[in-house]
Amino acid sequence: MKSIMSFVVVFLALTLQINAQKQIPNISVKTLDGSSLNMDEITKEKGVKIISFWATWCVPCINELDAISEVYDDWKDETNVELIAIATDDARTKKRIKPLINGKGWEYKILLDENQDLQRSLNITTIPHVIVIKDGKIVFRHTGYFPGAEDQLYDVVKENSK
Amino acid sequence: MKKLLYLSFALAFSVGFSQDKDDEEKKDWGALTGGFESIVQWYNDDTGLGKFAEDEHVRSNNYLKLDYNYGNWFAGIQVESYAPMPLLNYSPKLDDSGIAQYYAMYKTRKLEITAGYFYEQFGSGLILRGWENRPLGINNSFRGGRVKYDPSDALSFTAMYARQRDGFEVSEGEIFGFNSEVDLTNLFKLETSSLSAGFSYVGRKEDIPEEFQNTGFNEMTNAFSARLDYSGNSFYSGIEYITKSKDAVVNTQRYIADFVEPGNGLLINFGYSQKGLGIDATFRRLENMSLFSEREASGNVFNENILNYLPGLTKQHDYLLTNIYVYQAQPTISVPDPSLLKYGEIGGQVDVFYNFKKGTPIGGKYGTKIAVNASYWAGLRGDFNFTDREAEIDYFGFGQKYFSEFSLEVRKKWNRKWQSIFYYVNQYYNERYIVDKLGVVNSNIGVVETTYRINSKRSIRAEVQHLWTPDDNKNWVGGTLEFNVTPRLSFYLNDIYNYGNDDKDEQIHYYNVGGSYARGASRIALNYGRQRGGLVCVGGVCRFVPQSTGVTVNISTAF
C-alpha cells in the first residue's frame, strides 16, 4: 500500500512540475469523406479554435455539442471562433457520425480519429474533453461536461479573442 | 517498485532541469509531454454479496506515459504498475511493474519509420487492429518495426513486421502486415464526391504443435482485405470483403482435432443524410473470422492476442439497465455438440436520426430530436458432418436467431431550465448462443432522464429506469441522482435493484455513490458501491467482471 501511495505521490509531484502541453501534435486524422488531414493544417491558422473530443455513444459529449450548437452562431459572430469536433468512434459506431450530425443539424467541422492516435498523443483518458487553442497553442483544457460548462468555455474563448 | 520510484524521480528532475534551461537560454530542447492515470480499488467484505474471497483487498492499476519530441524525432515510454495486484479480472499476466512499452519514431511529411511498440489499424480493423482500452484491460499493440510512406496525397502505404503485446511480454506468432490506401477522386475527376479504395494483407506465422502437424493447414495463415468507399453530397456507401486461408479451428483455447476451415467476411454500408435527417444501414456476414496472434489464445476471456476488430454492430447504450443484455459479435466456428452448431453470424442494423424543427407542432420552441435503431443478428445456416468433420455453410442463410433490438430515443428541451431524454428499448437475447447459458431473454426497458438548470453553473440530473422481463433474473428498477455543483465538481448517487428475482437472496441493490472534480486536463473521481457481476462492455467488446463491493479512486492527468 505504501509503495502505491508513494508511486502516486511522486507522479503527481512530477505532473505539477512540468508545464502543461502547449502544442497539438501533428497527427493525421480523417475528414468525413475519408481523406487524410494533418493537424498542422488546423494549428497553423491564426485565431481561437475549440477542439472537442466526442463520440456518438457518449451522452455528455452530445449534450455539450447540442448546448453549444444553440449559441454557436452568436459565438462565431462575436469572436470568430471555430469548433472542430473530433469523433473518436471506431469501426463499431463511426457510420453513425454522418447521419447523427446531420440529424442534429450541427455546423461544426467534424474530423475522425478512428484508432484514437490523436486522443492518445494528447493523453486524453476520458471524453468529453475540450481544448481551446489560440494561434495553434493550447490555452485551456477541460474534461467532462455538466450543464453550464459551455458558458465557462465561452468566457475562455472571449478572453483569448480580444 | 523502488526502481520505479528512482525512475520517476530521475524523470521529474530531468524535466524540471530541461525546462529551466528552456526559459533561461531560449533554446529549443524539444517537448516532453505525458499522461498519468491511476485506479485504486479497495474491496471489502459485504454481507449482501458475501466475503471477498481473493488475495489482496487493495489493488491498483497505474499508467504513466511519456513522449518526447524534437524536430522530426519522437520517442516515448509507457510505464505500467499493477501493485500489489491488478484490479479484479484483469489478466494475471499483468501482475508486474515496469516499462511496458517504448518506441522511437522518425517522421516527415511523406515518410514515417517506427521501431518499438506501436498501434495500427488497417481499414475498419476487420483485418487488423492494435489498440488500447484500459477500462477493458486491452492492450493489443505491436512490438516491431513499421514504415509508412505517402508518395502523393492520393497514395499511402504501410508495411510492418511485429509481434503482439501479451501482458509484459509478446505473443508467439510473427505478424506481417501490408496496407495501401488509394484516393481515386482525382483519377476519376470527381468534383462533388469522393471515391477511395484500400487493400491489405496480414500474415501470421506460428509453429504448429507436433500432434497437429500435417493435418491440412500451414504455420503461416494469410488474410486479405479489399474495400471501396464512396461519399457523395448526401449519399455514401462502402463495401469491404475479407478472406482468411485454411487454419485449424481452436475453441476455448484448445485445438479441435481434424477440423480445418477457411474464413471470410463481408461488410456493406450505405447511408443518406441531409440537414435534419440521417439514415444509415449496415449489413455484415462473418464466417470463421476470429484471428489471433497465437492460435491457442482463441476464446480467452481477457481479450488478449486479438489481431482484428469485430465489434458487435448494435447500438451502444449508456444506461445501467440497457447494458445487462449486450450482444457480442459471434464470428467463431464451433461445433461442441449437434444441438449447438455455430459457424459465424449474419445480420445488420439501421439507424435513423431526425430533427423536428423549431416552431412545428412536435418541434415546439426548441426542436425535438429523435434517434431510432433496429438491429437483427442470426447464426449462419449450415450443416456439420461429424464423421468427415466438414462444415457446409450457406452464404446468405439466416440460421438460429441470436439477437434483435429496437430502440427509440427522444430528446426534448422544454425551456431554458428543463430538458429531458426518453429512451425505450426492446431486446431479444439468446443466452444459449451468446453466453452459453440456457434460455432466451425477451425484455423491454424504459428510461426517463431530466436535467434542471438551477442557474448558469448549477444543475440537477435525475434518471429513472425499469427493465421488464419474464425471463432470466426477471424485473429490475434503477435510478440516478446527480448534483452538479459547478461545471467542475459533481456528486452522484445511483442504484439498480433486481426486485423481481425469484430467489429472495438475489434481490440485491447495486448502489453507488461518488463524486468527481476536474480541472484543466486533470480529473479525480471517488466512488463507493457495489459492482454488478457480468459483462462490462465498451465499444462492442466485453469483459466479464465478478460482482464486488468497494471504494474506487481514479486519478488522471495530462501534461
XYZ file of C-alpha atoms in Angstrom:
721
model
C 0.000 0.000 0.000
C 2.771 2.340 0.993
C 4.559 1.734 -2.271
C 1.453 2.517 -4.309
C 0.874 5.732 -2.464
C 4.433 6.874 -2.947
C 4.173 5.930 -6.598
C 1.090 8.103 -6.918
C 2.532 10.974 -4.927
C 5.751 11.058 -6.915
C 3.954 11.100 -10.222
C 1.573 13.793 -9.105
C 4.510 15.859 -7.958
C 6.116 15.232 -11.304
C 2.963 16.365 -13.029
C 2.834 19.666 -11.227
C 6.444 20.362 -12.015
C 6.060 20.114 -15.754
C 4.451 22.896 -17.701
C 1.286 21.936 -19.483
C 1.435 20.629 -23.033
C 1.280 23.598 -25.422
C 1.132 22.020 -28.845
C -1.323 19.839 -30.687
C 0.807 17.000 -32.107
C 0.832 16.889 -35.893
C -1.098 13.625 -36.162
C -3.033 12.623 -39.225
C -6.821 12.388 -38.850
C -9.565 11.752 -41.391
C -12.223 14.024 -42.793
C -15.723 12.647 -43.211
C -15.187 11.881 -46.889
C -12.260 9.672 -45.948
C -9.270 11.805 -46.924
C -6.371 12.400 -44.526
C -5.673 15.713 -42.867
C -2.651 16.606 -40.754
C -3.447 18.544 -37.594
C -0.920 21.257 -38.507
C -3.322 22.383 -41.218
C -5.583 23.437 -38.347
C -2.981 24.635 -35.854
C -1.132 26.816 -38.386
C -4.207 29.033 -38.771
C -4.457 32.185 -36.658
C -7.292 32.770 -34.216
C -9.152 30.927 -31.498
C -10.457 27.415 -32.055
C -12.222 24.893 -29.848
C -11.222 21.281 -30.333
C -13.783 18.944 -28.818
C -13.224 15.190 -28.466
C -16.505 13.287 -28.583
C -18.137 10.055 -29.753
C -21.602 9.134 -30.980
C -22.098 6.826 -27.965
C -21.096 9.436 -25.363
C -24.215 11.125 -23.930
C -22.473 14.015 -22.096
C -20.457 14.732 -25.272
C -23.657 15.057 -27.275
C -25.247 17.187 -24.543
C -22.278 19.544 -24.718
C -22.255 19.814 -28.511
C -26.049 20.253 -28.545
C -25.777 23.046 -25.969
C -23.068 24.847 -27.919
C -24.949 24.331 -31.181
C -27.769 26.551 -29.905
C -25.462 29.509 -29.321
C -22.820 28.704 -31.911
C -23.975 31.396 -34.370
C -23.638 34.065 -31.653
C -20.201 32.753 -30.654
C -18.998 32.904 -34.259
C -20.351 36.422 -34.791
C -18.860 37.787 -31.589
C -15.459 36.065 -31.529
C -14.917 34.377 -34.890
C -14.289 31.124 -33.033
C -14.424 27.812 -34.879
C -15.357 24.498 -33.260
C -13.715 21.337 -34.529
C -15.415 18.220 -33.227
C -13.090 15.216 -33.309
C -15.000 11.951 -33.245
C -13.160 9.106 -31.558
C -15.664 6.499 -32.776
C -14.132 3.295 -34.056
C -15.466 0.882 -36.663
C -18.376 -0.095 -34.440
C -20.033 3.304 -34.364
C -18.304 5.561 -36.908
C -21.005 5.006 -39.524
C -23.393 6.857 -37.207
C -21.394 10.089 -37.299
C -22.703 11.476 -40.593
C -26.391 10.782 -40.045
C -26.127 11.958 -36.425
C -24.557 15.337 -37.173
C -26.994 15.962 -39.988
C -29.926 14.790 -37.933
C -28.873 17.234 -35.243
C -28.025 19.997 -37.670
C -24.586 20.689 -36.151
C -22.451 23.102 -38.130
C -19.084 22.073 -36.733
C -16.119 20.877 -38.692
C -16.067 17.144 -37.999
C -12.878 15.059 -38.058
C -12.360 11.394 -37.291
C -9.653 9.943 -35.018
C -10.555 6.339 -35.628
C -7.796 4.456 -33.782
C -7.520 7.285 -31.198
C -3.976 8.257 -32.236
C -4.593 11.953 -31.615
C -6.518 11.320 -28.404
C -3.675 9.149 -27.107
C -0.985 11.647 -28.065
C -2.814 14.305 -26.030
C -3.161 11.829 -23.145
C -6.915 12.137 -23.017
C -8.323 9.272 -20.965
C -11.963 10.351 -20.708
C -14.286 12.214 -23.041
C -15.806 14.751 -23.487
C -12.580 16.715 -23.473
C -12.322 20.239 -24.883
C -9.151 22.089 -25.801
C -9.018 25.772 -26.714
C -6.164 26.833 -28.961
C -5.068 30.330 -29.838
C -2.786 30.721 -32.865
C -2.119 26.985 -32.614
C -1.112 26.985 -28.925
C -3.161 25.276 -26.204
C -4.575 27.831 -23.745
C -7.272 25.788 -21.993
C -8.335 22.178 -21.427
C -11.296 20.649 -19.661
C -12.519 17.097 -19.075
C -16.169 16.170 -18.657
C -19.357 18.107 -19.261
C -22.027 19.383 -16.934
C -24.627 21.994 -17.909
C -23.106 25.445 -17.689
C -19.622 24.341 -18.728
C -20.294 25.891 -22.143
C -20.557 29.338 -20.506
C -17.222 28.835 -18.806
C -15.782 27.713 -22.145
C -17.119 30.805 -23.868
C -15.528 33.043 -21.216
C -12.171 31.492 -22.140
C -12.862 31.995 -25.849
C -13.825 35.662 -25.363
C -10.797 36.355 -23.210
C -8.457 34.910 -25.842
C -10.045 36.520 -28.870
C -9.584 40.091 -27.631
C 8.872 -0.838 -7.008
C 11.975 1.017 -5.881
C 13.264 1.095 -9.414
C 10.083 2.812 -10.498
C 10.458 5.443 -7.825
C 14.015 6.199 -8.852
C 12.943 6.349 -12.453
C 10.164 8.811 -11.701
C 12.484 10.989 -9.602
C 15.046 10.981 -12.374
C 12.428 11.930 -14.917
C 10.921 14.655 -12.764
C 14.367 16.075 -12.207
C 15.455 15.937 -15.812
C 12.236 17.536 -16.990
C 12.452 20.355 -14.472
C 16.068 20.846 -15.483
C 15.427 20.942 -19.202
C 12.618 23.422 -18.822
C 14.651 25.774 -16.628
C 17.209 25.829 -19.388
C 14.460 26.384 -21.889
C 13.351 29.520 -20.095
C 16.834 30.882 -19.459
C 18.561 30.329 -22.758
C 15.544 30.303 -25.055
C 16.913 27.198 -26.675
C 14.711 24.535 -28.183
C 15.256 21.389 -26.159
C 12.238 19.680 -27.608
C 8.971 18.984 -25.876
C 8.198 16.427 -23.223
C 4.552 15.571 -22.724
C 2.764 12.787 -20.962
C -0.147 11.435 -19.078
C -0.720 9.614 -15.845
C -3.664 7.524 -14.758
C -4.167 5.588 -11.553
C -7.105 3.452 -10.484
C -7.011 2.179 -6.916
C -9.665 -0.168 -5.607
C -10.232 -1.325 -2.076
C -12.507 -4.370 -1.993
C -14.306 -5.003 1.255
C -16.404 -7.844 2.618
C -20.083 -7.235 2.058
C -22.851 -9.025 3.970
C -25.122 -8.730 0.932
C -22.710 -10.132 -1.651
C -20.537 -12.328 0.550
C -16.936 -12.245 1.678
C -14.228 -11.029 -0.707
C -12.522 -14.370 -1.303
C -9.472 -13.325 -3.332
C -5.961 -12.242 -2.365
C -5.197 -8.578 -1.723
C -8.073 -6.340 -0.744
C -6.318 -3.250 -2.088
C -5.197 -3.266 -5.714
C -4.228 -0.684 -8.271
C -3.580 -0.177 -11.979
C -1.183 2.684 -12.786
C -0.144 4.010 -16.178
C 2.474 6.643 -16.885
C 3.076 7.641 -20.495
C 5.882 9.965 -21.546
C 6.526 11.262 -25.058
C 9.437 13.320 -26.230
C 9.570 15.216 -29.485
C 12.491 17.060 -31.039
C 12.011 18.158 -34.642
C 11.273 15.102 -36.729
C 12.218 12.736 -33.911
C 9.805 11.211 -31.439
C 10.372 8.756 -28.591
C 8.411 7.568 -25.610
C 7.723 5.002 -22.956
C 4.730 3.685 -21.087
C 5.357 2.514 -17.539
C 2.675 0.330 -16.015
C 2.405 -0.837 -12.454
C -0.162 -3.296 -11.182
C 0.624 -3.277 -7.500
C 0.244 -5.244 -5.372
C -2.031 -6.959 -7.924
C -4.071 -5.919 -10.985
C -7.713 -4.946 -10.386
C -10.257 -7.783 -10.328
C -10.405 -9.771 -13.543
C -7.544 -8.116 -15.358
C -5.203 -10.700 -16.868
C -2.803 -12.347 -14.360
C -0.074 -11.725 -16.971
C -0.200 -8.070 -15.893
C 0.829 -8.804 -12.294
C 4.068 -6.834 -12.506
C 5.545 -3.349 -12.723
C 7.919 -1.866 -15.245
C 8.350 -0.362 -18.681
C 5.589 -1.971 -20.690
C 6.119 -0.129 -23.986
C 8.699 2.049 -25.676
C 9.168 3.462 -29.152
C 11.293 5.712 -31.317
C 9.953 7.308 -34.476
C 11.213 9.482 -37.303
C 8.539 11.362 -39.171
C 8.453 13.649 -42.182
C 5.539 14.641 -44.382
C 5.936 11.594 -46.623
C 7.793 9.078 -44.524
C 7.341 7.673 -41.037
C 9.564 4.996 -39.505
C 8.789 3.465 -36.118
C 10.716 0.959 -34.013
C 9.376 -0.446 -30.764
C 5.742 -0.574 -29.745
C 3.050 0.956 -31.947
C -0.720 0.890 -32.553
C -2.077 0.243 -36.024
C -5.342 -0.240 -37.848
C -5.929 -1.340 -41.461
C -9.245 -0.157 -42.923
C -12.069 -0.565 -40.424
C -9.999 -3.011 -38.385
C -11.759 -6.093 -39.790
C -8.331 -7.497 -40.724
C -6.013 -5.824 -38.185
C -6.290 -3.505 -35.232
C -3.826 -2.950 -32.392
C -5.347 -0.697 -29.731
C -5.505 0.148 -26.083
C -8.542 0.331 -23.847
C -7.629 0.494 -20.181
C -11.111 0.003 -18.678
C -11.333 -3.241 -20.662
C -7.760 -4.293 -19.911
C -6.981 -4.394 -23.634
C -3.593 -3.501 -24.990
C -3.064 -5.277 -28.289
C -0.243 -3.059 -29.534
C 2.568 -4.403 -31.694
C 6.305 -4.601 -31.000
C 8.495 -4.471 -34.038
C 9.069 -2.169 -36.979
C 6.755 -0.163 -39.202
C 7.278 2.046 -42.241
C 4.626 4.374 -43.640
C 5.165 6.060 -46.966
C 2.853 8.539 -48.708
C 4.340 9.220 -52.177
C 1.457 11.581 -53.020
C -1.745 12.928 -51.474
C -3.655 10.135 -53.153
C -1.453 7.222 -52.091
C -0.486 5.801 -48.743
C 1.422 2.602 -47.951
C 2.214 0.857 -44.670
C 4.411 -2.169 -44.073
C 5.029 -3.765 -40.703
C 6.663 -6.733 -39.056
C 5.931 -7.308 -35.386
C 4.792 -9.485 -32.550
C 1.803 -8.576 -30.429
C 1.944 -7.395 -26.856
C 0.840 -10.010 -24.306
C 0.994 -8.824 -20.695
C 4.528 -7.547 -20.233
C 5.776 -9.924 -22.965
C 4.872 -10.557 -26.600
C 2.878 -13.487 -28.004
C 4.213 -16.389 -30.084
C 3.029 -15.507 -33.569
C 5.012 -13.349 -36.001
C 2.827 -10.780 -37.748
C 3.477 -9.486 -41.284
C 1.309 -6.627 -42.468
C 0.879 -4.502 -45.559
C -1.718 -1.832 -46.199
C -2.442 0.540 -49.059
C -4.983 3.337 -49.375
C -5.715 4.873 -52.766
C -7.767 8.030 -53.245
C -9.457 7.706 -56.651
C -11.292 11.041 -56.559
C -8.852 12.864 -58.825
C -8.274 9.892 -61.082
C -11.967 9.774 -61.974
C -12.157 13.595 -61.927
C -14.993 13.573 -59.406
C -15.971 17.060 -58.331
C -18.684 16.800 -55.741
C -17.948 13.330 -54.411
C -15.030 11.168 -53.379
C -14.013 7.587 -54.010
C -11.282 5.633 -52.253
C -10.023 2.060 -52.263
C -7.925 0.018 -49.878
C -6.102 -3.278 -49.961
C -4.493 -5.051 -47.003
C -2.579 -8.206 -46.251
C -1.942 -9.738 -42.827
C 0.095 -12.886 -42.279
C 0.532 -14.733 -39.023
C 3.280 -17.305 -38.659
C 3.245 -19.615 -35.676
C 4.714 -23.079 -35.043
C 2.225 -25.961 -35.109
C 2.228 -28.378 -32.145
C 3.593 -31.775 -33.155
C 0.318 -33.707 -32.893
C -1.423 -31.317 -35.316
C 1.297 -31.165 -37.959
C 0.337 -32.247 -41.497
C -3.385 -32.013 -40.744
C -4.144 -29.646 -43.601
C -3.028 -26.201 -42.509
C 0.203 -24.226 -42.583
C 2.109 -22.391 -39.912
C 1.541 -19.245 -41.995
C -2.067 -18.033 -42.124
C -2.823 -15.388 -44.760
C -5.636 -12.855 -44.746
C -6.535 -10.362 -47.497
C -8.925 -7.436 -47.419
C -10.227 -5.231 -50.237
C -12.525 -2.251 -49.783
C -14.152 0.606 -51.653
C -15.735 3.737 -50.190
C -17.880 6.323 -51.956
C -19.035 9.586 -50.480
C -21.308 11.996 -52.315
C -23.221 15.097 -51.275
C -25.859 13.296 -49.296
C -25.386 9.632 -50.206
C -22.466 7.479 -49.126
C -21.622 3.826 -49.242
C -18.838 1.354 -48.524
C -18.032 -2.304 -49.033
C -15.292 -4.495 -47.607
C -14.506 -8.131 -48.298
C -12.020 -10.168 -46.320
C -10.753 -13.718 -46.674
C -8.598 -15.901 -44.430
C -6.715 -19.020 -45.512
C -7.356 -22.502 -44.101
C -6.449 -22.750 -40.454
C -7.046 -25.073 -37.514
C -10.253 -24.390 -35.581
C -9.456 -23.573 -31.962
C -12.228 -23.215 -29.376
C -11.815 -22.076 -25.770
C -8.040 -22.213 -26.191
C -7.892 -25.831 -27.462
C -7.272 -27.225 -30.951
C -10.213 -29.199 -32.354
C -8.655 -32.291 -33.957
C -9.008 -32.643 -37.758
C -11.120 -29.524 -38.094
C -9.609 -27.076 -40.543
C -11.583 -24.272 -42.184
C -11.013 -21.070 -44.158
C -12.832 -17.877 -43.170
C -14.326 -14.807 -44.804
C -16.243 -11.652 -44.035
C -18.385 -9.132 -45.879
C -19.349 -5.665 -44.675
C -21.703 -3.388 -46.638
C -22.795 0.040 -45.508
C -24.846 2.805 -47.035
C -26.402 5.963 -45.776
C -28.224 9.103 -46.734
C -28.166 12.348 -44.881
C -29.325 15.902 -45.300
C -29.941 18.677 -42.819
C -32.293 17.409 -40.132
C -32.357 13.792 -41.367
C -29.872 10.926 -41.352
C -30.291 7.265 -42.296
C -27.617 4.590 -42.081
C -27.775 0.866 -42.784
C -25.099 -1.782 -42.258
C -25.001 -5.444 -43.232
C -22.271 -7.818 -42.066
C -21.569 -11.510 -42.543
C -18.709 -13.185 -40.666
C -17.736 -16.812 -41.200
C -14.936 -18.226 -39.024
C -13.330 -14.790 -38.912
C -11.718 -14.582 -35.469
C -7.996 -14.020 -35.818
C -5.438 -14.223 -33.015
C -1.702 -13.656 -32.939
C -1.474 -17.021 -31.157
C -3.865 -19.828 -32.216
C -4.388 -21.109 -28.703
C -5.483 -17.688 -27.485
C -8.775 -18.160 -29.349
C -11.601 -17.786 -26.870
C -9.507 -16.386 -23.998
C -11.549 -14.328 -21.549
C -9.148 -11.387 -21.286
C -9.370 -10.277 -24.947
C -5.647 -10.945 -25.324
C -3.815 -11.546 -28.612
C -6.768 -10.454 -30.743
C -5.463 -9.313 -34.128
C -8.628 -7.949 -35.727
C -11.576 -5.894 -34.536
C -15.024 -7.462 -34.789
C -17.348 -5.412 -32.597
C -20.991 -6.271 -32.091
C -22.772 -3.947 -34.532
C -25.613 -2.791 -32.320
C -26.379 0.475 -30.589
C -24.026 1.274 -27.749
C -26.216 2.119 -24.755
C -25.371 4.465 -21.945
C -27.721 3.412 -19.149
C -27.164 0.761 -16.488
C -30.195 -1.402 -17.256
C -29.761 -1.203 -21.032
C -26.298 -2.704 -20.596
C -27.289 -6.010 -18.977
C -28.064 -7.945 -22.171
C -25.356 -6.805 -24.589
C -24.754 -8.541 -27.900
C -21.221 -9.584 -28.760
C -20.199 -10.477 -32.310
C -20.195 -14.248 -32.971
C -17.504 -14.688 -35.656
C -16.209 -18.050 -34.445
C -16.913 -21.523 -35.764
C -17.652 -24.055 -33.020
C -19.441 -27.397 -33.028
C -19.361 -28.750 -29.436
C -22.466 -30.944 -29.971
C -25.237 -31.372 -32.577
C -27.578 -29.055 -30.651
C -25.134 -26.148 -30.621
C -23.590 -25.530 -34.038
C -22.125 -22.100 -34.723
C -20.386 -21.069 -37.947
C -20.440 -17.303 -37.655
C -23.016 -14.538 -37.788
C -25.129 -12.657 -40.293
C -27.252 -9.576 -39.768
C -27.375 -5.842 -39.724
C -28.649 -2.656 -38.224
C -30.421 0.517 -39.323
C -30.186 3.947 -37.693
C -32.449 6.927 -38.321
C -31.877 10.392 -36.879
C -34.483 13.102 -37.321
C -34.867 16.631 -36.027
C -38.373 18.116 -35.763
C -37.728 21.774 -36.494
C -38.314 24.636 -34.096
C -41.772 26.113 -34.438
C -43.502 22.950 -35.708
C -46.191 21.269 -33.540
C -43.854 18.449 -32.429
C -40.719 20.568 -32.515
C -42.009 23.236 -30.161
C -39.843 26.194 -29.290
C -36.502 24.355 -29.256
C -36.988 21.449 -31.664
C -37.291 17.740 -30.866
C -34.605 15.214 -31.768
C -35.272 11.550 -32.263
C -32.963 8.590 -32.889
C -34.173 5.120 -33.865
C -32.058 1.982 -34.073
C -33.050 -1.529 -35.125
C -30.724 -4.497 -35.344
C -31.060 -8.209 -36.097
C -28.349 -10.874 -35.788
C -28.525 -14.582 -36.508
C -26.176 -17.518 -36.839
C -25.146 -18.650 -40.312
C -27.201 -21.524 -41.622
C -25.201 -24.642 -42.316
C -24.631 -28.333 -41.768
C -21.837 -30.107 -39.987
C -20.833 -33.656 -40.782
C -19.411 -35.090 -37.555
C -17.882 -38.128 -39.313
C -15.915 -36.278 -42.002
C -15.553 -33.182 -39.796
C -16.690 -30.894 -42.559
C -18.933 -27.871 -42.447
C -21.221 -26.808 -45.278
C -22.262 -23.204 -44.802
C -24.866 -21.218 -46.764
C -23.769 -17.815 -47.975
C -26.902 -15.784 -47.357
C -28.661 -18.188 -44.999
C -30.082 -16.890 -41.730
C -29.994 -19.675 -39.124
C -30.714 -19.551 -35.398
C -31.695 -16.068 -34.209
C -29.147 -14.664 -31.750
C -30.263 -11.138 -31.011
C -32.597 -8.372 -32.042
C -33.179 -4.922 -30.708
C -35.296 -1.868 -31.326
C -34.632 1.427 -29.584
C -36.157 4.889 -29.706
C -34.624 7.975 -28.156
C -36.400 11.325 -27.924
C -34.552 14.431 -26.747
C -36.633 17.419 -25.797
C -35.723 20.784 -24.384
C -38.798 22.257 -22.664
C -37.460 25.689 -21.796
C -34.230 27.329 -20.649
C -34.223 25.293 -17.430
C -35.721 21.910 -18.208
C -34.526 19.268 -20.632
C -35.455 15.577 -20.970
C -34.485 12.361 -22.706
C -36.949 9.494 -23.193
C -35.487 6.132 -24.132
C -37.220 2.847 -24.940
C -35.517 -0.449 -25.810
C -36.949 -3.824 -26.798
C -34.498 -6.735 -26.807
C -34.343 -10.398 -27.742
C -31.229 -12.064 -26.371
C -30.402 -15.723 -26.999
C -28.330 -16.643 -23.945
C -27.631 -20.177 -25.166
C -25.746 -18.953 -28.228
C -24.245 -15.704 -26.950
C -23.047 -16.530 -23.433
C -23.518 -20.310 -23.259
C -26.273 -20.182 -20.637
C -29.694 -21.772 -21.022
C -32.616 -19.800 -22.322
C -33.772 -16.763 -24.209
C -34.448 -13.311 -22.756
C -37.195 -11.008 -24.030
C -37.038 -7.624 -22.379
C -38.413 -4.084 -22.516
C -36.560 -1.181 -20.964
C -37.755 2.342 -20.368
C -35.616 5.293 -19.246
C -36.583 8.883 -18.458
C -33.841 11.404 -17.814
C -34.382 15.043 -16.855
C -31.938 17.860 -16.263
C -32.869 21.013 -14.392
C -30.587 24.036 -14.516
C -30.706 25.898 -11.225
C -28.505 28.691 -12.511
C -25.758 29.132 -15.074
C -23.387 26.849 -13.138
C -25.537 24.561 -11.036
C -27.772 21.743 -12.230
C -29.513 18.552 -11.159
C -29.995 15.472 -13.299
C -32.314 12.609 -12.444
C -32.807 9.296 -14.185
C -35.439 6.579 -13.673
C -35.206 3.215 -15.454
C -37.092 -0.034 -15.474
C -36.445 -3.388 -17.148
C -39.364 -5.761 -17.683
C -38.702 -9.408 -18.488
C -40.405 -12.706 -17.598
C -37.037 -14.459 -18.220
C -33.621 -14.878 -16.572
C -33.432 -12.707 -13.414
C -36.804 -11.001 -14.077
C -37.508 -7.323 -13.423
C -35.086 -4.573 -12.463
C -35.622 -0.975 -11.418
C -32.981 1.748 -11.245
C -32.401 5.408 -10.606
C -29.701 8.069 -10.637
C -29.471 11.440 -8.992
C -26.666 13.798 -9.947
C -25.923 17.180 -8.454
C -23.567 19.350 -10.475
C -22.300 21.963 -8.051
C -20.153 23.687 -10.663
C -19.076 22.570 -14.131
C -16.016 21.148 -12.366
C -17.471 19.485 -9.292
C -20.219 16.896 -9.293
C -21.741 14.266 -6.983
C -23.932 11.316 -7.852
C -25.946 8.515 -6.346
C -27.364 5.558 -8.232
C -28.949 2.208 -7.581
C -30.212 -0.694 -9.621
C -32.381 -3.253 -7.845
C -33.240 -6.735 -9.094
C -36.539 -6.757 -7.182
C -38.137 -9.317 -9.499
C -35.633 -12.097 -8.801
C -37.354 -15.375 -7.805
C -34.631 -16.042 -5.251
C -35.149 -13.632 -2.341
C -31.398 -13.671 -1.525
C -30.625 -12.495 -5.044
C -32.864 -9.431 -4.811
C -29.857 -7.194 -4.458
C -29.390 -3.434 -4.578
C -26.324 -2.436 -6.571
C -25.869 1.054 -5.234
C -23.038 3.510 -5.913
C -22.232 6.918 -4.548
C -19.406 9.192 -5.589
C -18.118 12.446 -6.909
C -15.624 13.913 -9.311
C -13.597 17.055 -9.663
C -11.992 18.143 -12.934
C -9.618 20.990 -13.571
C -7.704 21.525 -16.775
C -6.551 18.188 -18.062
C -6.791 16.548 -14.634
C -9.636 14.689 -13.049
C -10.129 12.888 -9.767
C -13.108 10.669 -9.039
C -14.086 8.820 -5.900
C -16.691 6.102 -5.745
C -18.087 3.675 -3.204
C -20.517 0.937 -4.013
C -21.375 -2.413 -5.497
C -20.393 -3.583 -8.954
C -22.907 -5.848 -10.662
C -21.263 -9.049 -11.880
C -21.473 -9.653 -15.586
C -20.244 -8.216 -18.823
C -18.721 -4.752 -18.849
C -18.705 -3.576 -22.446
C -17.014 -0.673 -24.179
C -17.144 -0.235 -27.935
C -18.765 -3.598 -28.535
C -16.045 -5.511 -26.739
C -16.920 -7.009 -23.403
C -15.094 -8.200 -20.335
C -16.546 -10.337 -17.625
C -16.303 -8.872 -14.129
C -17.292 -10.613 -10.896
C -19.507 -8.696 -8.503
C -17.693 -6.796 -5.795
C -18.081 -4.024 -3.258
C -15.557 -1.357 -2.503
C -14.002 2.051 -2.857
C -12.518 3.215 -6.150
C -10.236 6.196 -6.640
C -9.482 7.248 -10.201
C -6.906 9.926 -10.939
C -5.949 11.026 -14.428
C -3.937 13.900 -15.758
C -2.161 15.032 -18.904
C 0.842 17.305 -19.089
